[in-house]
Coordinates of C-alpha atoms in Angstrom, one line a residue:
M1 CA 0.0 0.0 0.0
N2 CA 2.9 2.4 0.8
K3 CA 4.3 1.7 -2.6
I4 CA 1.0 2.6 -4.3
I5 CA 0.7 5.8 -2.3
S6 CA 4.2 6.7 -3.2
F7 CA 3.5 6.0 -6.9
I8 CA 0.4 8.2 -6.8
K9 CA 2.3 11.1 -5.2
R10 CA 5.2 10.7 -7.6
E11 CA 3.1 10.2 -10.8
P12 CA -0.4 11.7 -10.1
V13 CA -1.2 12.4 -13.8
L14 CA -0.1 9.0 -14.9
F15 CA -2.1 7.4 -12.2
A16 CA -5.2 9.4 -13.3
A17 CA -4.7 8.4 -16.9
I18 CA -4.3 4.7 -16.2
T19 CA -7.3 4.7 -13.8
L20 CA -9.6 6.4 -16.3
A21 CA -8.5 4.1 -19.1
V22 CA -8.9 0.9 -17.1
L23 CA -12.3 1.9 -15.7
S24 CA -13.6 2.9 -19.1
V25 CA -12.4 -0.4 -20.6
I26 CA -13.9 -2.5 -17.8
I27 CA -17.3 -0.7 -18.0
V28 CA -17.6 -0.2 -21.8
R29 CA -15.7 -3.3 -22.8
P30 CA -14.5 -2.1 -26.2
S31 CA -12.7 -4.5 -28.6
L32 CA -9.0 -4.7 -28.7
Q33 CA -9.0 -3.2 -32.2
I34 CA -10.7 0.0 -30.8
C35 CA -8.2 0.3 -28.1
I36 CA -5.3 0.0 -30.5
Q37 CA -6.9 2.5 -32.9
A38 CA -7.3 5.0 -30.0
I39 CA -3.6 5.3 -29.6
D40 CA -2.0 8.1 -31.6
F41 CA 1.3 6.4 -32.4
R42 CA 2.4 9.4 -34.5
T43 CA 2.2 11.8 -31.5
L44 CA 3.9 9.3 -29.2
A45 CA 6.8 8.7 -31.8
I46 CA 7.4 12.5 -32.2
L47 CA 7.3 13.0 -28.4
F48 CA 9.7 10.1 -27.8
S49 CA 12.1 11.4 -30.5
L50 CA 12.1 15.0 -29.2
M51 CA 12.7 14.0 -25.6
I52 CA 15.7 11.8 -26.5
V53 CA 17.2 14.3 -29.0
I54 CA 16.9 17.2 -26.4
K55 CA 18.8 14.9 -23.9
A56 CA 21.4 14.3 -26.6
F57 CA 22.0 18.0 -27.0
Q58 CA 22.2 18.4 -23.3
S59 CA 24.9 15.7 -23.2
Q60 CA 27.0 17.8 -25.5
N61 CA 26.6 21.0 -23.5
F62 CA 24.2 22.7 -26.0
L63 CA 21.9 23.7 -23.2
D64 CA 24.7 25.1 -21.1
Y65 CA 25.9 27.1 -24.1
I66 CA 22.5 28.5 -24.9
A67 CA 21.9 29.3 -21.2
V68 CA 25.1 31.4 -21.0
R69 CA 24.3 33.2 -24.3
L70 CA 20.8 34.1 -23.1
L71 CA 21.9 35.2 -19.7
R72 CA 24.4 37.6 -21.1
L73 CA 21.5 39.5 -22.8
C74 CA 19.9 40.1 -19.4
K75 CA 21.0 42.3 -16.5
T76 CA 17.9 41.8 -14.2
Q77 CA 15.6 39.1 -13.2
R78 CA 12.7 40.9 -14.9
S79 CA 14.5 41.1 -18.3
L80 CA 15.3 37.3 -18.0
Y81 CA 11.6 36.6 -17.3
F82 CA 10.6 38.6 -20.4
L83 CA 13.2 37.0 -22.6
L84 CA 12.5 33.4 -21.7
T85 CA 8.7 33.7 -21.5
Y86 CA 8.4 35.4 -24.9
I87 CA 10.9 33.1 -26.6
V88 CA 8.7 30.2 -25.6
F89 CA 5.5 32.1 -26.7
F90 CA 6.8 32.8 -30.2
S91 CA 8.7 29.6 -30.8
S92 CA 5.7 27.5 -29.9
M93 CA 3.8 29.0 -32.9
F94 CA 6.1 27.1 -35.2
V95 CA 7.6 24.1 -33.4
T96 CA 4.5 23.3 -31.2
N97 CA 4.1 23.9 -27.5
D98 CA 5.6 20.5 -26.6
V99 CA 8.8 21.2 -28.5
A100 CA 9.1 24.7 -27.1
L101 CA 8.8 23.4 -23.5
L102 CA 11.1 20.5 -24.0
T103 CA 13.7 22.9 -25.4
F104 CA 13.5 25.9 -23.1
V105 CA 12.3 24.6 -19.7
P106 CA 15.6 22.6 -19.2
I107 CA 17.5 25.8 -20.2
S108 CA 15.5 27.9 -17.7
L109 CA 16.0 25.4 -14.9
L110 CA 19.7 25.4 -15.6
I111 CA 20.0 29.2 -15.7
F112 CA 18.0 29.7 -12.5
S113 CA 19.9 27.0 -10.6
R114 CA 23.2 28.7 -11.5
I115 CA 22.1 32.2 -10.5
E116 CA 20.3 30.8 -7.4
F117 CA 16.9 32.2 -8.1
P118 CA 13.7 30.1 -7.7
S119 CA 12.4 29.1 -11.1
L120 CA 8.9 27.8 -10.2
K121 CA 7.0 30.9 -11.3
L122 CA 9.0 31.2 -14.5
I123 CA 8.3 27.6 -15.5
V124 CA 4.6 28.2 -14.9
L125 CA 4.8 31.4 -17.1
E126 CA 6.6 29.5 -19.8
T127 CA 3.9 26.8 -19.7
L128 CA 1.2 29.5 -20.1
A129 CA 3.2 31.1 -22.9
A130 CA 3.6 27.8 -24.8
N131 CA -0.1 27.0 -24.6
L132 CA -1.1 30.5 -25.6
G133 CA 1.5 31.0 -28.4
S134 CA 0.8 27.6 -29.9
C135 CA -2.9 28.6 -30.3
I136 CA -2.0 31.1 -33.0
T137 CA -0.9 28.9 -35.9
P138 CA -2.3 25.7 -37.4
M139 CA 1.0 23.9 -36.7
G140 CA 1.3 25.2 -33.2
N141 CA -0.4 22.3 -31.6
P142 CA -2.1 19.0 -32.6
Q143 CA -5.7 20.2 -32.1
N144 CA -5.2 23.2 -34.4
L145 CA -3.8 21.0 -37.1
Y146 CA -6.7 18.6 -36.8
L147 CA -9.4 21.3 -36.6
F148 CA -7.9 23.4 -39.4
S149 CA -8.2 20.5 -41.7
Y150 CA -11.5 19.0 -40.3
Y151 CA -13.5 22.3 -40.7
N152 CA -11.6 23.4 -43.8
F153 CA -10.9 26.9 -42.4
S154 CA -9.4 29.4 -44.8
A155 CA -6.2 31.1 -43.5
L156 CA -8.1 34.4 -43.0
E157 CA -10.8 32.7 -40.9
F158 CA -8.3 30.8 -38.8
F159 CA -6.0 33.7 -38.0
A160 CA -9.0 36.1 -37.4
L161 CA -10.1 33.7 -34.7
T162 CA -6.7 32.9 -33.1
A163 CA -5.8 36.6 -33.0
K164 CA -8.5 37.0 -30.3
I165 CA -6.3 34.7 -28.2
A166 CA -2.9 36.0 -29.3
V167 CA -3.3 39.7 -28.8
P168 CA -4.8 39.7 -25.2
S169 CA -2.3 37.0 -24.2
L170 CA 0.7 39.2 -25.1
F171 CA -0.5 41.9 -22.8
I172 CA -1.6 39.6 -20.0
L173 CA 1.7 37.8 -19.9
A174 CA 3.5 41.1 -19.7
I175 CA 1.4 42.3 -16.8
M176 CA 2.0 39.0 -15.0
I177 CA 5.8 39.3 -15.4
L178 CA 5.7 42.8 -14.1
F179 CA 3.7 41.8 -11.1
I180 CA 5.8 38.7 -10.3
T181 CA 9.2 40.5 -10.7
K182 CA 8.3 43.7 -8.8
K183 CA 10.7 44.6 -6.1
P184 CA 9.6 43.1 -2.7
A185 CA 9.0 45.7 0.0
G186 CA 12.1 46.4 2.0
S187 CA 14.5 44.7 -0.4
S188 CA 17.4 46.3 -2.1
R189 CA 17.3 46.7 -5.9
S190 CA 20.6 44.8 -6.2
S191 CA 18.7 41.6 -5.2
Q192 CA 17.1 41.6 -8.6
Q193 CA 20.4 42.1 -10.5
I194 CA 22.0 39.1 -12.2
S195 CA 24.8 40.8 -14.2
G196 CA 28.3 39.7 -13.1
N197 CA 27.0 36.2 -12.2
I198 CA 29.4 33.3 -12.5
L199 CA 27.3 31.8 -15.3
Q200 CA 27.6 35.0 -17.3
N201 CA 31.3 35.1 -17.0
Q202 CA 32.2 31.5 -17.5
I203 CA 33.3 30.1 -20.8
T204 CA 31.2 27.2 -22.1
F205 CA 32.2 25.0 -25.0
V206 CA 29.9 22.8 -27.1
K207 CA 31.2 19.3 -27.6
V208 CA 31.2 19.0 -31.4
D209 CA 32.0 15.6 -32.9
F210 CA 30.4 13.1 -35.3
R211 CA 27.5 12.7 -32.9
T212 CA 26.6 16.3 -33.2
F213 CA 25.6 16.0 -36.8
F214 CA 23.4 12.9 -36.1
Y215 CA 21.7 14.9 -33.4
L216 CA 21.1 17.9 -35.6
A217 CA 19.8 15.8 -38.4
D218 CA 17.5 14.0 -36.0
F219 CA 16.2 17.3 -34.6
I220 CA 15.5 18.6 -38.1
I221 CA 13.8 15.3 -39.1
C222 CA 11.6 15.6 -36.0
L223 CA 10.5 19.1 -37.0
L224 CA 9.8 18.0 -40.5
T225 CA 7.7 15.2 -39.1
V226 CA 5.7 17.7 -37.1
F227 CA 4.9 19.5 -40.3
H228 CA 4.0 16.2 -42.1
V229 CA 7.0 16.4 -44.4
V230 CA 8.5 13.2 -43.1
N231 CA 6.7 10.0 -42.2
Y232 CA 6.8 9.4 -38.4
I233 CA 7.9 5.8 -38.8
S234 CA 10.9 6.9 -40.8
M235 CA 11.7 9.5 -38.2
L236 CA 11.4 6.9 -35.4
I237 CA 13.7 4.5 -37.2
F238 CA 16.3 7.2 -37.8
T239 CA 16.1 8.3 -34.1
I240 CA 16.6 4.8 -32.8
A241 CA 19.4 4.1 -35.2
A242 CA 21.2 7.4 -34.5
M243 CA 21.0 6.9 -30.7
L244 CA 22.2 3.4 -30.9
I245 CA 25.2 4.6 -32.9
C246 CA 25.9 7.7 -30.9
N247 CA 24.9 7.0 -27.3
F248 CA 22.6 4.1 -26.4
R249 CA 22.5 5.2 -22.7
L250 CA 20.2 8.1 -23.8
F251 CA 17.3 5.7 -24.0
K252 CA 17.4 5.5 -20.2
S253 CA 16.8 9.3 -20.0
V254 CA 13.4 9.2 -21.8
D255 CA 10.4 9.9 -19.6
Y256 CA 8.4 6.8 -20.4
S257 CA 5.7 7.5 -17.8
L258 CA 4.8 10.6 -19.9
L259 CA 4.3 8.4 -22.9
L260 CA 2.1 6.0 -20.9
T261 CA 0.1 9.0 -19.7
F262 CA -0.7 9.9 -23.3
I263 CA -1.8 6.3 -24.0
G264 CA -4.1 6.2 -21.1
F265 CA -5.9 9.4 -22.2
F266 CA -6.2 8.2 -25.8
I267 CA -7.9 4.9 -24.7
F268 CA -10.2 6.7 -22.3
T269 CA -11.4 9.2 -24.9
K270 CA -12.0 6.7 -27.6
T271 CA -13.8 4.3 -25.3
L272 CA -16.2 7.0 -24.2
S273 CA -17.1 8.0 -27.8
T274 CA -18.4 4.5 -28.4
V275 CA -21.2 4.8 -25.8
Q276 CA -24.5 5.9 -27.4
Q277 CA -25.8 7.6 -24.3
F278 CA -22.7 9.6 -24.1
S279 CA -23.0 10.6 -27.8
D280 CA -26.6 11.8 -27.1
F281 CA -25.4 13.8 -24.2
I282 CA -22.6 15.5 -26.2
N283 CA -25.0 16.4 -29.0
A284 CA -27.1 18.2 -26.4
M285 CA -24.1 20.0 -24.9
L286 CA -23.1 21.3 -28.4
S287 CA -26.5 22.5 -29.6
S288 CA -25.4 26.2 -29.7
P289 CA -22.2 28.3 -30.3
L290 CA -22.1 29.3 -26.6
K291 CA -22.6 25.7 -25.4
T292 CA -19.9 24.6 -27.9
Y293 CA -17.4 27.1 -26.5
I294 CA -18.1 26.3 -22.9
T295 CA -18.1 22.5 -23.5
G296 CA -14.8 22.8 -25.3
I297 CA -13.3 24.5 -22.3
A298 CA -14.9 22.2 -19.8
A299 CA -14.0 19.0 -21.6
S300 CA -10.4 20.1 -21.9
Q301 CA -10.1 20.4 -18.2
I302 CA -11.0 16.7 -17.8
I303 CA -9.5 14.9 -20.8
S304 CA -7.1 17.7 -22.2
N305 CA -7.7 19.8 -25.2
V306 CA -6.3 17.5 -27.9
P307 CA -8.6 14.5 -27.0
A308 CA -11.4 17.1 -26.5
A309 CA -11.0 18.4 -30.0
L310 CA -11.0 14.9 -31.4
L311 CA -14.0 13.8 -29.4
L312 CA -16.2 16.9 -29.9
S313 CA -15.6 17.7 -33.5
G314 CA -17.7 14.7 -34.6
F315 CA -20.7 16.2 -32.9
T316 CA -20.8 19.9 -34.0
Q317 CA -20.4 22.2 -37.0
N318 CA -19.6 25.1 -34.8
G319 CA -15.9 24.8 -35.7
A320 CA -15.0 28.4 -34.8
M321 CA -16.3 28.1 -31.2
L322 CA -14.8 24.6 -30.8
L323 CA -11.4 25.9 -32.0
L324 CA -11.5 28.8 -29.5
G325 CA -12.9 26.6 -26.7
V326 CA -10.3 23.9 -26.8
N327 CA -7.4 26.4 -27.2
V328 CA -8.6 28.6 -24.3
G329 CA -9.4 25.3 -22.5
G330 CA -5.7 24.5 -22.5
L331 CA -5.5 26.7 -19.5
G332 CA -6.9 25.6 -16.2
T333 CA -6.1 22.1 -14.8
L334 CA -2.7 20.4 -15.2
I335 CA -4.1 17.9 -17.7
A336 CA -6.0 20.5 -19.7
S337 CA -3.0 20.6 -22.0
M338 CA -0.5 17.7 -22.2
A339 CA 2.2 20.3 -22.8
S340 CA 1.5 21.4 -19.2
V341 CA 2.3 17.8 -18.1
I342 CA 5.6 18.0 -19.9
S343 CA 6.8 21.1 -18.0
F344 CA 5.4 19.7 -14.7
K345 CA 7.5 16.5 -15.2
L346 CA 10.6 18.5 -16.2
Y347 CA 10.3 20.7 -13.1
N348 CA 9.4 17.8 -10.8
N349 CA 12.7 16.1 -11.8
S350 CA 14.8 19.2 -10.8
P351 CA 16.5 19.6 -7.4
E352 CA 14.4 22.7 -6.7
A353 CA 11.2 20.6 -6.8
Q354 CA 12.3 18.7 -3.7
T355 CA 12.5 21.9 -1.6
P356 CA 9.5 23.1 0.5
A357 CA 9.0 26.0 -2.0
G358 CA 9.3 23.7 -5.0
K359 CA 6.5 21.4 -3.7
K360 CA 4.0 24.3 -4.2
Y361 CA 4.3 24.0 -8.0
F362 CA 0.9 22.4 -8.4
A363 CA -0.9 25.1 -6.3
V364 CA 0.9 28.0 -8.1
F365 CA 0.2 26.5 -11.5
T366 CA -3.5 25.9 -10.8
L367 CA -4.0 29.4 -9.3
Y368 CA -2.3 31.2 -12.3
N369 CA -4.1 29.0 -14.8
L370 CA -7.6 29.3 -13.4
V371 CA -7.3 33.1 -13.1
L372 CA -6.0 33.4 -16.6
L373 CA -8.7 31.0 -17.9
V374 CA -11.5 33.1 -16.5
I375 CA -10.0 36.4 -17.7
L376 CA -9.0 35.2 -21.2
G377 CA -12.1 33.1 -21.6
L378 CA -14.4 36.1 -21.1
I379 CA -12.2 38.3 -23.3
V380 CA -12.2 35.8 -26.2
F381 CA -15.9 35.2 -26.0
F382 CA -16.9 38.9 -26.0
L383 CA -14.5 39.5 -28.9
T384 CA -16.1 36.7 -30.8
I385 CA -19.8 36.7 -29.9
E386 CA -20.9 39.3 -32.6
Q387 CA -19.1 37.4 -35.4
I388 CA -20.4 33.9 -34.6
P389 CA -22.8 33.8 -37.6
A390 CA -19.9 34.5 -40.0
F391 CA -17.8 31.6 -38.8
C392 CA -20.4 28.9 -38.0

């Protein structure tokens, strides 16, 4: 029993995913074929490859080098917050929220450990930035790619919708950074300075050898796979072969529990969609644009926004409101966006997470997300409500 309790504390999201998947299979009893079809092997392959190639770059000091270069651009904690948050925001538009977090959260953890500042609030901000920035483009996240194709949006329609998320988000993130980094009462201004730090002054070299070219090639292939230029099976074969040649120990560094979390939610979502009573209920919940928007947000809180988009799209023609709902719905609970799970896992594996302050990550994450969900949710709805007939 103690081992089970320890597992739940260590892997709460994985435990929830497995529990929901097992219960849904026991109750609904879907065929083995349906369970296999539920699993998005392409997403899992891309995530696996990205995790291992980021670890590969880390093994050659790429992250240390980038950390030093970024830190030299900043002289205060506030400027560092702005730089790292907005780098994640804009990069997630093109390389997806998962890739942005897999790339920059480890860098941020490294920087803040070296300058001896707590990184908890920055990681939460980066997670918000990744989820919000990725909403803007079709390739920013999986649900956008799917809905863009499913509802056959034109580029003008799509960007007119996502701009309602993008523009307010830029200002809200800036306000949050200014609030978080304001000088505490009674503290000296120098406490916020980071110039002259040892990390800024040290010389860091990248280990460049034959493995570097394999890693770079693998990273490029991963990105091309995200954009559907390269088949995911070819990418996976190349990744495995490259790591076996270069450093087979990197396979131990992959967070396999995260992959299992994705599988659990895939099976749970697919199983629910086969229940007729559930289908009737969803149809009723999506009977108007307002209900579609609210349902998209609410469903994302429970099963995450990617499965919510896949599940709900088959029951409504209100594509515009579903698009906005599942993207805004990426805020809120930890599992509302699987990208949030990634940053949580990365932070939870850091030394800071083991400190009393670090154990507050879940509480801080939930507070920031729920507040932003309410504010942005209302802003997006009121910006969209008058134009609903034009997009539905």
